[in-house]
Structure formats: C-alpha cells, structure tokens
Short mmCIF file of C-alpha atoms in Angstrom, two decimals:
data_model
loop_
_atom_site.label_atom_id
_atom_site.label_comp_id
_atom_site.label_asym_id
_atom_site.label_seq_id
_atom_site.Cartn_x
_atom_site.Cartn_y
_atom_site.Cartn_z
CA MET A 623 -0.61 12.29 -6.49
CA ILE A 624 1.26 9.66 -4.47
CA SER A 625 -0.46 10.45 -1.14
CA PRO A 626 -3.93 12.03 -0.70
CA PHE A 627 -2.54 14.25 2.09
CA ILE A 628 0.16 15.90 -0.03
CA LEU A 629 -0.87 19.52 -0.61
CA PHE A 630 2.22 20.56 -2.56
CA ASN A 631 3.05 18.48 -5.62
CA PRO A 632 6.76 17.50 -5.41
CA LEU A 633 7.12 18.10 -9.16
CA LYS A 634 5.00 21.20 -9.81
CA ALA A 635 5.74 23.05 -6.55
CA ARG A 636 9.39 22.01 -6.31
CA ARG A 637 10.76 25.57 -6.07
CA PHE A 638 8.51 26.38 -3.13
CA VAL A 639 9.13 23.04 -1.40
CA ARG A 640 12.90 23.47 -1.75
CA ARG A 641 12.80 26.08 1.01
CA PHE A 642 12.00 23.24 3.43
CA GLU A 643 14.55 20.74 2.07
CA PHE A 644 16.35 20.69 5.42
CA PHE A 645 13.41 18.83 6.99
CA GLY A 646 13.16 16.50 3.99
CA LYS A 647 16.83 15.53 4.14
CA LEU A 648 16.55 15.03 7.91
CA LEU A 649 13.54 12.73 7.48
CA LEU A 650 15.31 10.82 4.70
CA ARG A 651 17.94 9.71 7.22
CA VAL A 652 15.16 8.24 9.37
CA VAL A 653 13.18 6.59 6.53
CA PRO A 654 15.70 5.79 3.75
CA PHE A 655 13.41 3.05 2.37
CA ILE A 656 11.10 5.66 0.85
CA GLU A 657 13.69 6.37 -1.85
CA GLU A 658 13.20 2.88 -3.33
CA ASP A 659 9.41 3.18 -3.13
CA LEU A 660 9.38 6.49 -4.98
CA GLU A 661 11.74 5.08 -7.62
CA VAL A 662 9.11 2.44 -8.38
CA LEU A 663 6.15 4.84 -8.34
CA ASP A 664 7.67 7.82 -10.15
CA PRO A 665 11.44 8.07 -10.79
CA ARG A 666 11.09 11.83 -11.37
CA ILE A 667 10.29 12.48 -7.69
CA LYS A 668 13.32 12.91 -5.44
CA ALA A 669 12.93 11.42 -1.96
CA HIS A 670 14.05 14.50 -0.01
CA VAL A 671 11.72 16.74 -2.05
CA TYR A 672 8.76 14.42 -1.40
CA LEU A 673 9.54 14.31 2.33
CA SER A 674 9.82 18.11 2.43
CA SER A 675 6.39 18.33 0.82
CA ALA A 676 5.05 15.71 3.26
CA PHE A 677 6.40 17.70 6.22
CA LEU A 678 4.95 20.98 4.97
CA SER A 679 1.58 19.42 4.11
CA ALA A 680 1.31 17.81 7.55
CA PHE A 681 2.11 21.16 9.18
CA VAL A 682 -0.62 22.97 7.22
CA TYR A 683 -3.22 20.27 7.90
CA ALA A 684 -2.31 20.18 11.60
CA LEU A 685 -2.79 23.96 11.93
CA PHE A 686 -6.37 23.71 10.70
CA PHE A 687 -7.76 21.60 13.59
CA PRO A 688 -6.44 23.57 16.59
CA LEU A 689 -7.47 26.76 14.77
CA LEU A 690 -11.06 25.51 14.66
CA LEU A 691 -10.83 24.57 18.34
CA PHE A 692 -9.44 28.01 19.18
CA ILE A 693 -12.31 29.74 17.35
CA ALA A 694 -14.91 27.47 18.99
CA THR A 695 -13.50 28.17 22.47
CA TRP A 696 -12.69 31.84 21.98
CA GLY A 697 -11.43 33.36 25.21
CA ALA A 698 -10.69 30.06 26.98
CA LYS A 699 -6.95 30.58 27.50
CA GLU A 700 -6.63 27.52 29.74
CA LEU A 701 -7.20 25.24 26.72
CA TRP A 702 -3.95 26.17 24.98
CA PHE A 703 -2.37 22.84 25.95
CA VAL A 704 -5.31 20.98 24.37
CA GLU A 705 -4.84 22.93 21.15
CA LEU A 706 -1.11 22.15 21.21
CA ALA A 707 -1.81 18.45 21.80
CA VAL A 708 -4.28 18.39 18.89
CA PHE A 709 -1.73 20.10 16.64
CA LEU A 710 1.07 17.67 17.51
CA TYR A 711 -1.21 14.64 17.17
CA MET A 712 -2.54 15.67 13.75
CA PHE A 713 0.91 16.70 12.54
CA PHE A 714 2.59 13.38 13.33
CA PHE A 715 -0.48 11.39 12.25
CA ILE A 716 -0.58 12.95 8.77
CA LEU A 717 3.22 12.93 8.44
CA VAL A 718 3.33 9.19 9.16
CA ILE A 719 0.55 8.58 6.61
CA ASN A 720 2.48 10.53 3.97
CA ILE A 721 5.62 8.51 4.72
CA VAL A 722 4.08 5.02 4.69
CA TYR A 723 1.59 5.64 1.86
CA PRO A 724 4.14 5.15 -0.98
CA ARG A 725 5.13 1.74 0.41
CA ALA A 726 1.47 0.72 0.74
CA LYS A 727 0.89 1.84 -2.84
CA VAL A 728 3.89 -0.17 -4.08
CA GLN A 729 2.65 -3.27 -2.24
CA ASP A 730 -0.82 -2.83 -3.74
CA MET A 731 0.77 -2.48 -7.17
CA SER A 732 2.74 -5.70 -6.64
CA LYS A 733 -0.42 -7.57 -5.64
CA LYS A 734 -2.17 -6.42 -8.81
CA ILE A 735 0.78 -7.51 -10.94
CA ASP A 736 0.86 -10.95 -9.28
CA ARG A 737 -2.89 -11.27 -9.83
CA ASP A 738 -2.57 -10.73 -13.59
CA LEU A 739 0.75 -12.53 -14.11
CA SER A 740 -0.77 -15.98 -14.64
CA PHE A 741 -2.99 -14.63 -17.44
CA ILE A 742 -0.01 -12.93 -19.09
CA LEU A 743 2.08 -16.10 -18.94
CA ASN A 744 -0.72 -18.15 -20.53
CA ASP A 745 -1.19 -15.52 -23.22
CA MET A 746 2.53 -15.42 -24.03
CA LEU A 747 2.78 -19.22 -24.07
CA ILE A 748 -0.04 -19.48 -26.60
CA GLN A 749 1.61 -16.88 -28.81
CA LEU A 750 5.11 -18.39 -28.62
CA ARG A 751 3.80 -21.89 -29.37
CA SER A 752 2.05 -20.52 -32.44
CA GLY A 753 5.34 -19.13 -33.77
CA VAL A 754 5.15 -15.51 -32.60
CA LEU A 755 8.49 -13.92 -31.65
CA LEU A 756 9.06 -12.90 -28.02
CA TYR A 757 9.25 -9.21 -28.96
CA ASP A 758 5.88 -9.39 -30.73
CA ALA A 759 4.42 -11.31 -27.77
CA LEU A 760 5.62 -8.55 -25.44
CA ILE A 761 3.97 -5.91 -27.63
CA ILE A 762 0.66 -7.80 -27.66
CA THR A 763 0.59 -8.38 -23.88
CA SER A 764 1.70 -4.81 -23.13
CA THR A 765 -1.23 -3.44 -25.12
CA SER A 766 -3.71 -5.94 -23.65
CA ASN A 767 -5.94 -5.29 -20.66
CA TYR A 768 -3.72 -6.80 -17.95
CA GLY A 769 -3.68 -3.74 -15.72
CA MET A 770 -0.43 -2.73 -14.04
CA ALA A 771 1.48 -5.69 -15.49
CA SER A 772 0.78 -4.47 -19.04
CA LYS A 773 2.00 -0.98 -18.11
CA LYS A 774 5.26 -2.45 -16.83
CA LEU A 775 5.77 -4.46 -20.02
CA LYS A 776 5.31 -1.27 -22.04
CA ARG A 777 8.54 -0.04 -20.45
CA VAL A 778 10.30 -3.15 -21.77
CA VAL A 779 8.96 -2.58 -25.28
CA SER A 780 9.93 1.09 -25.09
CA ARG A 781 13.49 0.20 -24.07
CA ILE A 782 13.81 -2.32 -26.90
CA ASN A 783 12.63 0.33 -29.37
CA GLU A 784 15.33 2.66 -27.99
CA GLY A 785 18.02 0.16 -28.98
CA TYR A 786 18.37 -2.07 -25.92
CA SER A 787 18.45 -5.83 -26.45
CA ASP A 788 15.49 -7.90 -25.24
CA ALA A 789 17.59 -9.37 -22.41
CA GLU A 790 18.84 -5.94 -21.26
CA ALA A 791 15.34 -4.42 -21.27
CA LEU A 792 13.90 -7.34 -19.29
CA GLY A 793 16.77 -7.24 -16.79
CA GLU A 794 16.37 -3.49 -16.26
CA LEU A 795 12.69 -3.86 -15.35
CA ALA A 796 13.50 -6.83 -13.08
CA ARG A 797 15.81 -4.62 -11.01
CA THR A 798 13.09 -2.07 -10.22
CA ILE A 799 9.89 -4.12 -9.97
CA ARG A 800 8.69 -5.30 -6.53
CA SER A 801 6.50 -8.23 -7.58
CA ASN A 802 8.43 -11.39 -6.68
CA PHE A 803 6.97 -13.59 -9.42
CA MET A 804 7.17 -10.87 -12.07
CA ARG A 805 10.80 -10.24 -11.14
CA LYS A 806 11.55 -13.96 -11.30
CA THR A 807 9.86 -14.18 -14.70
CA LEU A 808 11.84 -11.25 -16.10
CA TRP A 809 15.19 -12.47 -14.74
CA GLN A 810 14.71 -16.01 -16.06
CA LEU A 811 13.59 -14.73 -19.47
CA SER A 812 16.60 -12.42 -19.58
CA THR A 813 18.98 -15.24 -18.60
CA ALA A 814 17.44 -17.68 -21.08
CA MET A 815 17.87 -15.18 -23.91
CA ARG A 816 21.49 -14.49 -22.97
CA VAL A 817 22.46 -18.18 -22.95
CA GLY A 818 20.20 -19.19 -25.84
CA GLY A 819 17.76 -21.26 -23.76
CA ASP A 820 14.16 -22.13 -24.59
CA VAL A 821 11.93 -19.25 -23.48
CA THR A 822 8.80 -21.43 -23.66
CA ASP A 823 10.16 -23.86 -21.06
CA VAL A 824 10.93 -20.95 -18.74
CA LEU A 825 7.40 -19.56 -19.02
CA GLU A 826 5.83 -23.00 -18.47
CA SER A 827 7.90 -23.54 -15.32
CA ILE A 828 7.03 -20.14 -13.86
CA ASP A 829 3.36 -20.49 -14.78
CA LYS A 830 3.20 -23.81 -12.92
CA THR A 831 4.89 -22.26 -9.87
CA VAL A 832 2.51 -19.29 -9.86
CA LYS A 833 -0.57 -21.52 -10.06
CA GLU A 834 0.66 -23.74 -7.22
CA TYR A 835 1.42 -20.68 -5.10
CA ASN A 836 -2.03 -19.20 -5.75
CA GLU A 837 -3.69 -22.46 -4.73
CA ARG A 838 -1.71 -22.57 -1.46
CA GLU A 839 -2.52 -18.92 -0.72
CA LEU A 840 -6.22 -19.54 -1.34
CA LYS A 841 -6.26 -22.51 1.06
CA ARG A 842 -4.45 -20.50 3.74
CA TYR A 843 -6.86 -17.62 3.31
CA LEU A 844 -9.92 -19.87 3.68
CA GLU A 845 -8.47 -21.37 6.86
CA LYS A 846 -7.73 -17.89 8.21
CA VAL A 847 -11.23 -16.65 7.34
CA ASN A 848 -12.85 -19.53 9.26
CA LEU A 849 -10.82 -18.65 12.36
CA LEU A 850 -11.51 -14.92 12.01
CA LEU A 851 -15.25 -15.50 11.54
CA PHE A 852 -15.27 -17.48 14.78
CA GLY A 853 -13.46 -14.59 16.50
CA TYR A 854 -15.90 -12.13 14.90
CA LEU A 855 -18.91 -13.97 16.33
CA LEU A 856 -17.25 -14.50 19.70
CA LEU A 857 -15.89 -10.99 20.31
CA GLY A 858 -18.48 -9.07 18.32
CA ALA A 859 -21.67 -10.77 19.52
CA VAL A 860 -21.29 -13.50 22.15
CA VAL A 861 -18.99 -11.74 24.63
CA PRO A 862 -20.95 -8.42 24.68
CA ALA A 863 -24.24 -10.30 25.03
CA ILE A 864 -22.90 -12.41 27.92
CA PHE A 865 -21.50 -9.28 29.58
CA LEU A 866 -24.79 -7.40 29.34
CA VAL A 867 -26.91 -10.35 30.53
CA THR A 868 -24.51 -11.06 33.40
CA GLY A 869 -24.49 -7.38 34.28
CA VAL A 870 -28.28 -7.26 34.47
CA ILE A 871 -28.40 -10.38 36.70
CA VAL A 872 -25.60 -9.16 39.01
CA SER A 873 -27.13 -5.69 39.30
CA ALA A 874 -30.50 -7.22 40.22
CA ILE A 875 -29.05 -9.57 42.85
CA MET A 876 -26.40 -7.32 44.41
CA ASP A 877 -28.19 -4.02 43.82
CA ILE A 878 -25.29 -2.65 41.75
CA GLU A 879 -26.11 -0.08 39.12
CA PHE A 880 -24.26 -0.22 35.80
CA SER A 881 -23.73 3.21 34.31
CA GLU A 882 -24.82 4.04 30.78
CA LEU A 883 -21.23 5.02 30.01
CA LEU A 884 -19.99 1.49 30.77
CA ILE A 885 -22.64 -0.05 28.52
CA ALA A 886 -21.78 2.42 25.76
CA VAL A 887 -18.07 1.56 26.08
CA VAL A 888 -18.84 -2.16 25.74
CA LEU A 889 -21.01 -1.63 22.66
CA VAL A 890 -18.53 0.74 20.99
CA SER A 891 -15.66 -1.66 21.74
CA SER A 892 -17.68 -4.47 20.17
CA LEU A 893 -18.25 -2.40 17.02
CA LEU A 894 -14.56 -1.50 16.82
CA VAL A 895 -13.53 -5.15 17.14
CA GLN A 896 -15.98 -6.12 14.39
CA ALA A 897 -14.71 -3.33 12.13
CA PHE A 898 -11.10 -4.39 12.75
CA LEU A 899 -11.80 -8.05 11.95
CA VAL A 900 -13.74 -7.17 8.78
CA GLY A 901 -10.94 -4.86 7.67
CA PHE A 902 -8.31 -7.51 8.39
CA ILE A 903 -10.23 -10.12 6.38
CA ARG A 904 -10.54 -7.67 3.51
CA THR A 905 -6.87 -6.62 3.45
CA SER A 906 -5.50 -10.16 3.83
CA LYS A 907 -7.19 -11.42 0.67
CA PRO A 908 -4.71 -13.03 -1.73
CA ALA A 909 -4.31 -11.29 -5.07
CA VAL A 910 -5.79 -14.25 -6.96
CA ILE A 911 -9.35 -13.57 -5.70
CA GLU A 912 -9.31 -9.78 -5.93
#
C-alpha cells in the first residue's frame, strides 16, 4: 500500500472507488505532481483513482472521531460545532497525508538508491575490468543485495531480455527514476553505448563525482548537527531552566504567583522543541550514513 491511511486499494477496489472519480479528478487539477510520483511507485495505479481512494479514505477516517465524541457527549446538542470542527480537521489532515505520502516515499527511495550507487559502481567497475560484458555486469548487480538500486536494474535486464538494446533499456529507466546520480549514470552509459565510448571511463568519472558529493554532504551534516545540538541545549534545557529560576525569584520578590498551567506550558513547549530538533537531525541525515 502506498499510504498507510488508504482504506480502499486503488487496484483491488477500483470498481467501488470509481463512483467517487469526480473528487479524484478535481484533486488531480490541484496536485498534478502526484501523477509522476505514482508512475515511479507503481505505474498500474492511475492518479485520479488513487486520489478518489484518498478522498474516500479520509472521509471514513474523519467520521470515526466525531462519532466517538458524539457518543461520549450523548445529549449535548451544543457541541455539534466541535464535532464538525473535529471532522473537518481530521478529514483535511488525513487527505493531505495521503496526497504527500507518495512524494515522501519517492524521495526516500531516491535516497536509498543514492546510498547504494557507489557500491554498485565499484562492483561494475571490477567486473568490467576483469572482462565481463556490461549486460552480464547488470545481471550480477541486479541480483546482488543493493536494495532498491538492484530492483531498478532488474527492470533494465528485463527490458533487454524483451528485445530492447542495452542503450534503450538504460535510457528508459533514466526517464522515470528520481535519483539524480542514478539518472546521470544511466544516461551517460546509454550515450556511451550509442556512440561507442568506453563504459569504464564513464563509470569511473561518475564514481569519483558520487564520492566527492558524499564527502561534502557528510561535512555539511556534521556542521549542521553541531549547530542544532547547540540549539537543542539552549532551547530544550537552558532557556526553560532560566525561565523557571527567574520566575521563582520574581514571584518571591514581587509576590506574583505563577500558575501551574504556565509552568506546564513551558515544560511541554520545551519537550516539543526537543522532539522537533531530534526529528530534524534524524531526517536531514545524508544517505551515505544511513
């Protein structure tokens, strides 16, 4: 399943989802980029069908929460606007998640491909230098344990077995893949094969570029982590401590009482800031150290 909040599979429940295609086609005008994302994830899924399923799933999920609130507050008619607000909030929240999730998944896939690309290039270089043909090298790397990159290369091998030339199969994958370095590798290999160039030189050049890029990304990440750790200590520990100590001193001198709610807000805000910074550090990791 592309999104964890999709209740109706766009492939298996297509006949049922088709009844809501109007909403899917309307959403597709607002978010046309999702068509490219779905093409990368699963070409069988049509964008308007997926969006129809996303709309219907969000509606069903959103009904559940105000229904619980209605049962819990049975007889309180004045809370209808709260139930409506909860429904609208949950509906748009889940709908947005369903819309952006495919793009997040594609980006995660690209990071994994970039992470494994250097190993694939080294593997192919060793094989080509030892006299192995490019087609055989593609078969070996596609069946090796290089994660998503190996799965993508299996498509190239499959196309070649169907009768496509090596250059055509590589170019076809380059048009659909989102990984910048993988796309560059495929295009340059395809071009080199069309003009009769040396494939080994192409792989060596790209491998050098990938390694230099990974080194730069690692240095940038370490610099960013140092700054974020300083912010983590400052906003997550120092500022709340200073606020509480200052509050105690001011309340003792000026006879001002700080409410428990204010203290709770400060502590919860501190925890949220810490969680945000930890999450940001985690998500900004370059692919090379994942």
